[in-house]
């Protein structure tokens, strides 16, 4: 292969760290940001933001929920006057029927799907 070759995990991590350090050292810590995933647990989200804040030296941390759920938040605001969900996740255990359309909760919301 001309561009790609197989590498060890350690080699790949070292290359990624070198690139992040180069950006931080040449453009400053505000040039780096972290974008977290909704698929992680609260503990993983906490560790991720600590990595970005202490490791990168940047407060540029965001989460996919703010962007990918913007349309559903707008609909909730218009429909019920609040952008937050109206019930705790555990309320599904009290429901007689749950209709899920176009979603895969065990993949997209693993923490909620364990309930």
mmCIF file of C-alpha atoms in Angstrom:
data_model
loop_
_atom_site.group_PDB
_atom_site.id
_atom_site.type_symbol
_atom_site.label_atom_id
_atom_site.label_comp_id
_atom_site.label_asym_id
_atom_site.label_seq_id
_atom_site.Cartn_x
_atom_site.Cartn_y
_atom_site.Cartn_z
ATOM 1 C CA UNK A 1 0.000 0.000 0.000
ATOM 2 C CA UNK A 2 1.258 3.455 -0.839
ATOM 3 C CA UNK A 3 -0.637 5.462 1.773
ATOM 4 C CA UNK A 4 -1.787 3.103 4.512
ATOM 5 C CA UNK A 5 -0.018 0.286 6.309
ATOM 6 C CA UNK A 6 -0.820 -1.902 9.296
ATOM 7 C CA UNK A 7 0.290 -0.454 12.642
ATOM 8 C CA UNK A 8 0.177 -1.552 16.262
ATOM 9 C CA UNK A 9 -2.264 0.073 18.636
ATOM 10 C CA UNK A 10 0.615 1.726 20.500
ATOM 11 C CA UNK A 11 2.078 3.130 17.283
ATOM 12 C CA UNK A 12 -1.297 4.526 16.192
ATOM 13 C CA UNK A 13 -1.936 6.133 19.588
ATOM 14 C CA UNK A 14 1.564 7.651 19.606
ATOM 15 C CA UNK A 15 1.000 9.140 16.144
ATOM 16 C CA UNK A 16 -2.396 10.568 17.163
ATOM 17 C CA UNK A 17 -0.919 12.045 20.381
ATOM 18 C CA UNK A 18 1.952 13.581 18.401
ATOM 19 C CA UNK A 19 -0.517 15.238 16.029
ATOM 20 C CA UNK A 20 -2.652 16.598 18.874
ATOM 21 C CA UNK A 21 0.443 17.960 20.661
ATOM 22 C CA UNK A 22 1.590 19.625 17.439
ATOM 23 C CA UNK A 23 -1.762 21.372 17.009
ATOM 24 C CA UNK A 24 -1.820 22.427 20.674
ATOM 25 C CA UNK A 25 1.768 23.705 20.572
ATOM 26 C CA UNK A 26 1.459 25.595 17.277
ATOM 27 C CA UNK A 27 -2.122 26.888 17.385
ATOM 28 C CA UNK A 28 -2.862 26.829 21.129
ATOM 29 C CA UNK A 29 -5.200 24.644 23.195
ATOM 30 C CA UNK A 30 -8.336 26.407 21.917
ATOM 31 C CA UNK A 31 -7.596 24.893 18.487
ATOM 32 C CA UNK A 32 -8.560 21.487 19.922
ATOM 33 C CA UNK A 33 -12.024 20.268 20.827
ATOM 34 C CA UNK A 34 -13.776 17.093 21.894
ATOM 35 C CA UNK A 35 -17.126 15.886 20.601
ATOM 36 C CA UNK A 36 -18.636 13.167 22.813
ATOM 37 C CA UNK A 37 -21.075 10.394 21.993
ATOM 38 C CA UNK A 38 -24.474 9.582 23.449
ATOM 39 C CA UNK A 39 -23.559 5.890 23.345
ATOM 40 C CA UNK A 40 -21.304 6.196 26.377
ATOM 41 C CA UNK A 41 -22.237 6.120 30.028
ATOM 42 C CA UNK A 42 -22.186 9.174 32.296
ATOM 43 C CA UNK A 43 -18.877 7.952 33.679
ATOM 44 C CA UNK A 44 -17.366 7.741 30.191
ATOM 45 C CA UNK A 45 -18.673 11.228 29.346
ATOM 46 C CA UNK A 46 -17.053 12.545 32.520
ATOM 47 C CA UNK A 47 -13.711 10.935 31.672
ATOM 48 C CA UNK A 48 -13.907 12.251 28.109
ATOM 49 C CA UNK A 49 -14.481 15.849 29.186
ATOM 50 C CA UNK A 50 -11.635 15.523 31.708
ATOM 51 C CA UNK A 51 -9.349 14.353 28.885
ATOM 52 C CA UNK A 52 -10.258 17.359 26.747
ATOM 53 C CA UNK A 53 -10.043 19.871 29.610
ATOM 54 C CA UNK A 54 -6.876 18.583 31.281
ATOM 55 C CA UNK A 55 -5.146 16.703 28.463
ATOM 56 C CA UNK A 56 -5.835 19.141 25.643
ATOM 57 C CA UNK A 57 -6.083 22.203 27.915
ATOM 58 C CA UNK A 58 -9.315 23.186 26.168
ATOM 59 C CA UNK A 59 -12.843 23.858 27.357
ATOM 60 C CA UNK A 60 -14.156 23.100 23.847
ATOM 61 C CA UNK A 61 -16.238 20.050 24.758
ATOM 62 C CA UNK A 62 -19.583 19.246 23.204
ATOM 63 C CA UNK A 63 -21.974 16.345 22.909
ATOM 64 C CA UNK A 64 -23.841 14.967 19.920
ATOM 65 C CA UNK A 65 -27.209 15.282 21.676
ATOM 66 C CA UNK A 66 -27.153 19.066 21.442
ATOM 67 C CA UNK A 67 -26.952 18.867 17.650
ATOM 68 C CA UNK A 68 -28.659 15.676 16.550
ATOM 69 C CA UNK A 69 -31.652 16.150 18.849
ATOM 70 C CA UNK A 70 -32.163 19.859 18.092
ATOM 71 C CA UNK A 71 -35.231 19.136 15.942
ATOM 72 C CA UNK A 72 -36.873 16.962 18.602
ATOM 73 C CA UNK A 73 -36.176 19.616 21.265
ATOM 74 C CA UNK A 74 -37.815 22.252 19.039
ATOM 75 C CA UNK A 75 -40.848 19.994 18.524
ATOM 76 C CA UNK A 76 -41.160 19.344 22.266
ATOM 77 C CA UNK A 77 -40.943 23.068 22.978
ATOM 78 C CA UNK A 78 -43.687 23.804 20.484
ATOM 79 C CA UNK A 79 -45.862 20.841 21.435
ATOM 80 C CA UNK A 80 -45.661 20.743 25.241
ATOM 81 C CA UNK A 81 -43.778 23.905 26.171
ATOM 82 C CA UNK A 82 -40.608 22.158 27.345
ATOM 83 C CA UNK A 83 -37.566 20.901 25.471
ATOM 84 C CA UNK A 84 -36.921 18.178 28.031
ATOM 85 C CA UNK A 85 -38.409 14.722 27.872
ATOM 86 C CA UNK A 86 -41.654 14.545 29.759
ATOM 87 C CA UNK A 87 -41.072 11.289 31.634
ATOM 88 C CA UNK A 88 -38.190 9.443 33.264
ATOM 89 C CA UNK A 89 -36.799 6.585 31.182
ATOM 90 C CA UNK A 90 -37.859 4.089 33.836
ATOM 91 C CA UNK A 91 -41.525 4.939 33.152
ATOM 92 C CA UNK A 92 -41.354 2.496 30.231
ATOM 93 C CA UNK A 93 -41.312 -0.332 32.773
ATOM 94 C CA UNK A 94 -44.811 0.778 33.842
ATOM 95 C CA UNK A 95 -46.225 0.951 30.298
ATOM 96 C CA UNK A 96 -48.549 -1.698 28.885
ATOM 97 C CA UNK A 97 -47.443 -0.950 25.315
ATOM 98 C CA UNK A 98 -44.307 0.664 23.888
ATOM 99 C CA UNK A 99 -44.144 1.593 20.200
ATOM 100 C CA UNK A 100 -40.654 2.087 18.771
ATOM 101 C CA UNK A 101 -40.412 3.185 15.150
ATOM 102 C CA UNK A 102 -37.205 3.702 13.225
ATOM 103 C CA UNK A 103 -34.924 3.216 16.218
ATOM 104 C CA UNK A 104 -32.634 0.613 17.688
ATOM 105 C CA UNK A 105 -32.496 1.433 21.416
ATOM 106 C CA UNK A 106 -29.906 -1.213 22.290
ATOM 107 C CA UNK A 107 -27.493 0.367 19.799
ATOM 108 C CA UNK A 108 -28.505 4.032 19.984
ATOM 109 C CA UNK A 109 -29.352 4.311 23.697
ATOM 110 C CA UNK A 110 -27.646 1.373 25.450
ATOM 111 C CA UNK A 111 -28.011 2.795 28.951
ATOM 112 C CA UNK A 112 -31.764 3.374 28.551
ATOM 113 C CA UNK A 113 -32.214 0.004 26.799
ATOM 114 C CA UNK A 114 -30.941 -1.884 29.843
ATOM 115 C CA UNK A 115 -33.960 -0.786 31.926
#
